Amino acid sequence: MNWFLQLIDTVALIIEGLGVMIIVAGFAMATRRFLQHRNFYDSRHAYLEYRHGIGRSILLGLDFLIAGDLIKTVIVLNSGESVVTLAAVVLIRAFLGFTLHVEVEGHWPWQPPHPPQRRDHHMKNGEPDLPHRHGD
């Protein structure tokens, strides 16, 4: 049984490592795209795309980190104190994930995504995504 717990602990560590690699790789790719953008220093569109790229990589990496924590705590550690610690960590990471989702996607998770033409208009002009009025 001891070998099984070591295996699960190793799997959890690998999953957490993947989460960190996703965040770092996403940051690097978003930075590369941002710096390759023509006039990146003067483009609101490039800046918003950069922020969205970083936010998406953090969201995906957080999912992996939470999965690794869940596996390790529930199967390997399995103590009351570790479960309480896990609950606090998951709540904090879930809150971060929720706020990052709103920041990156521009809508609440329970709302449908914006139509592409409104999203593109918002990205080009850097304006708040307000409903269109007649006569605009």
mmCIF file of C-alpha atoms in Angstrom:
data_model
loop_
_atom_site.group_PDB
_atom_site.id
_atom_site.type_symbol
_atom_site.label_atom_id
_atom_site.label_comp_id
_atom_site.label_asym_id
_atom_site.label_seq_id
_atom_site.Cartn_x
_atom_site.Cartn_y
_atom_site.Cartn_z
ATOM 1 C CA MET A 1 0.000 0.000 0.000
ATOM 2 C CA ASN A 2 2.933 2.332 0.654
ATOM 3 C CA TRP A 3 4.034 2.134 -3.001
ATOM 4 C CA PHE A 4 0.508 3.164 -4.074
ATOM 5 C CA LEU A 5 0.600 6.298 -1.905
ATOM 6 C CA GLN A 6 4.025 7.188 -3.282
ATOM 7 C CA LEU A 7 2.721 6.717 -6.821
ATOM 8 C CA ILE A 8 -0.291 8.955 -6.167
ATOM 9 C CA ASP A 9 1.936 11.562 -4.509
ATOM 10 C CA THR A 10 4.192 11.520 -7.591
ATOM 11 C CA VAL A 11 1.203 11.830 -9.937
ATOM 12 C CA ALA A 12 -0.098 14.805 -7.917
ATOM 13 C CA LEU A 13 3.331 16.436 -8.051
ATOM 14 C CA ILE A 14 3.488 15.937 -11.838
ATOM 15 C CA ILE A 15 0.037 17.504 -12.260
ATOM 16 C CA GLU A 16 1.034 20.481 -10.114
ATOM 17 C CA GLY A 17 4.247 20.817 -12.125
ATOM 18 C CA LEU A 18 2.205 20.864 -15.333
ATOM 19 C CA GLY A 19 0.100 23.667 -13.852
ATOM 20 C CA VAL A 20 3.195 25.744 -13.165
ATOM 21 C CA MET A 21 4.588 25.008 -16.641
ATOM 22 C CA ILE A 22 1.296 26.058 -18.254
ATOM 23 C CA ILE A 23 1.350 29.375 -16.418
ATOM 24 C CA VAL A 24 4.999 30.065 -17.294
ATOM 25 C CA ALA A 25 4.620 28.951 -20.940
ATOM 26 C CA GLY A 26 1.414 30.962 -21.358
ATOM 27 C CA PHE A 27 3.109 34.043 -19.941
ATOM 28 C CA ALA A 28 6.078 33.562 -22.275
ATOM 29 C CA MET A 29 3.897 33.034 -25.375
ATOM 30 C CA ALA A 30 1.681 36.030 -24.556
ATOM 31 C CA THR A 31 4.764 38.188 -24.006
ATOM 32 C CA ARG A 32 6.279 37.051 -27.305
ATOM 33 C CA ARG A 33 3.059 37.822 -29.204
ATOM 34 C CA PHE A 34 2.818 41.203 -27.481
ATOM 35 C CA LEU A 35 6.401 42.176 -28.347
ATOM 36 C CA GLN A 36 5.983 41.020 -31.959
ATOM 37 C CA HIS A 37 2.882 43.155 -32.400
ATOM 38 C CA ARG A 38 3.583 46.176 -34.544
ATOM 39 C CA ASN A 39 3.482 49.319 -32.377
ATOM 40 C CA PHE A 40 2.879 47.234 -29.242
ATOM 41 C CA TYR A 41 3.766 50.163 -27.012
ATOM 42 C CA ASP A 42 0.971 52.282 -28.466
ATOM 43 C CA SER A 43 -1.751 49.715 -29.124
ATOM 44 C CA ARG A 44 -4.642 49.177 -26.731
ATOM 45 C CA HIS A 45 -5.639 46.070 -28.696
ATOM 46 C CA ALA A 46 -2.197 44.503 -28.190
ATOM 47 C CA TYR A 47 -2.323 45.318 -24.486
ATOM 48 C CA LEU A 48 -5.783 43.765 -24.037
ATOM 49 C CA GLU A 49 -4.754 40.645 -25.971
ATOM 50 C CA TYR A 50 -1.651 40.391 -23.785
ATOM 51 C CA ARG A 51 -3.715 40.589 -20.595
ATOM 52 C CA HIS A 52 -6.185 38.033 -21.913
ATOM 53 C CA GLY A 53 -3.394 35.632 -22.897
ATOM 54 C CA ILE A 54 -1.837 35.829 -19.448
ATOM 55 C CA GLY A 55 -5.228 35.484 -17.761
ATOM 56 C CA ARG A 56 -6.122 32.395 -19.788
ATOM 57 C CA SER A 57 -2.839 30.687 -18.929
ATOM 58 C CA ILE A 58 -3.299 31.464 -15.234
ATOM 59 C CA LEU A 59 -6.847 30.064 -15.325
ATOM 60 C CA LEU A 60 -5.732 26.822 -16.946
ATOM 61 C CA GLY A 61 -2.709 26.508 -14.654
ATOM 62 C CA LEU A 62 -4.910 27.052 -11.586
ATOM 63 C CA ASP A 63 -7.118 24.154 -12.667
ATOM 64 C CA PHE A 64 -4.090 21.859 -12.748
ATOM 65 C CA LEU A 65 -2.822 23.125 -9.390
ATOM 66 C CA ILE A 66 -6.200 22.543 -7.749
ATOM 67 C CA ALA A 67 -6.391 19.032 -9.231
ATOM 68 C CA GLY A 68 -2.954 18.179 -7.877
ATOM 69 C CA ASP A 69 -3.855 19.525 -4.432
ATOM 70 C CA LEU A 70 -7.089 17.536 -4.398
ATOM 71 C CA ILE A 71 -5.360 14.283 -5.304
ATOM 72 C CA LYS A 72 -2.590 14.760 -2.780
ATOM 73 C CA THR A 73 -4.824 15.839 0.109
ATOM 74 C CA VAL A 74 -7.683 13.407 -0.311
ATOM 75 C CA ILE A 75 -5.675 10.288 -1.089
ATOM 76 C CA VAL A 76 -2.200 10.780 0.374
ATOM 77 C CA LEU A 77 -2.482 13.077 3.399
ATOM 78 C CA ASN A 78 -6.095 12.352 4.418
ATOM 79 C CA SER A 79 -6.097 14.202 7.751
ATOM 80 C CA GLY A 80 -8.584 16.709 9.107
ATOM 81 C CA GLU A 81 -6.039 19.512 9.208
ATOM 82 C CA SER A 82 -4.916 18.921 5.626
ATOM 83 C CA VAL A 83 -8.519 18.863 4.401
ATOM 84 C CA VAL A 84 -9.212 22.230 6.081
ATOM 85 C CA THR A 85 -6.043 23.650 4.520
ATOM 86 C CA LEU A 86 -7.080 22.270 1.134
ATOM 87 C CA ALA A 87 -10.540 23.805 1.494
ATOM 88 C CA ALA A 88 -8.984 27.225 2.151
ATOM 89 C CA VAL A 89 -6.594 26.876 -0.796
ATOM 90 C CA VAL A 90 -9.381 25.715 -3.138
ATOM 91 C CA LEU A 91 -11.627 28.610 -2.057
ATOM 92 C CA ILE A 92 -8.870 31.138 -2.702
ATOM 93 C CA ARG A 93 -7.981 29.598 -6.062
ATOM 94 C CA ALA A 94 -11.651 29.310 -7.042
ATOM 95 C CA PHE A 95 -12.152 33.006 -6.220
ATOM 96 C CA LEU A 96 -9.091 33.878 -8.307
ATOM 97 C CA GLY A 97 -10.390 31.708 -11.135
ATOM 98 C CA PHE A 98 -13.811 33.354 -10.973
ATOM 99 C CA THR A 99 -12.424 36.888 -11.039
ATOM 100 C CA LEU A 100 -9.951 36.021 -13.796
ATOM 101 C CA HIS A 101 -12.771 34.516 -15.862
ATOM 102 C CA VAL A 102 -14.747 37.750 -15.599
ATOM 103 C CA GLU A 103 -11.639 39.781 -16.460
ATOM 104 C CA VAL A 104 -10.623 37.644 -19.442
ATOM 105 C CA GLU A 105 -14.000 36.757 -20.927
ATOM 106 C CA GLY A 106 -15.769 40.036 -20.098
ATOM 107 C CA HIS A 107 -18.937 38.410 -18.755
ATOM 108 C CA TRP A 108 -20.158 36.453 -15.752
ATOM 109 C CA PRO A 109 -19.671 32.672 -16.031
ATOM 110 C CA TRP A 110 -23.423 32.041 -16.189
ATOM 111 C CA GLN A 111 -23.927 34.509 -19.059
ATOM 112 C CA PRO A 112 -23.455 33.482 -22.687
ATOM 113 C CA PRO A 113 -20.308 34.761 -24.399
ATOM 114 C CA HIS A 114 -20.485 38.014 -26.318
ATOM 115 C CA PRO A 115 -21.122 37.775 -30.053
ATOM 116 C CA PRO A 116 -17.818 38.053 -31.980
ATOM 117 C CA GLN A 117 -18.670 41.408 -33.573
ATOM 118 C CA ARG A 118 -19.343 43.055 -30.162
ATOM 119 C CA ARG A 119 -16.219 41.490 -28.667
ATOM 120 C CA ASP A 120 -14.117 42.686 -31.625
ATOM 121 C CA HIS A 121 -15.592 46.196 -31.357
ATOM 122 C CA HIS A 122 -14.777 46.246 -27.641
ATOM 123 C CA MET A 123 -11.207 45.044 -28.262
ATOM 124 C CA LYS A 124 -10.547 47.616 -30.999
ATOM 125 C CA ASN A 125 -11.945 50.620 -29.183
ATOM 126 C CA GLY A 126 -11.223 49.714 -25.564
ATOM 127 C CA GLU A 127 -14.737 50.791 -24.633
ATOM 128 C CA PRO A 128 -16.955 49.195 -22.027
ATOM 129 C CA ASP A 129 -19.172 46.524 -23.530
ATOM 130 C CA LEU A 130 -22.521 48.295 -23.216
ATOM 131 C CA PRO A 131 -25.719 47.370 -25.053
ATOM 132 C CA HIS A 132 -26.081 49.165 -28.362
ATOM 133 C CA ARG A 133 -28.622 51.990 -28.572
ATOM 134 C CA HIS A 134 -30.603 52.834 -31.647
ATOM 135 C CA GLY A 135 -29.065 55.645 -33.643
ATOM 136 C CA ASP A 136 -25.425 54.858 -32.676
#
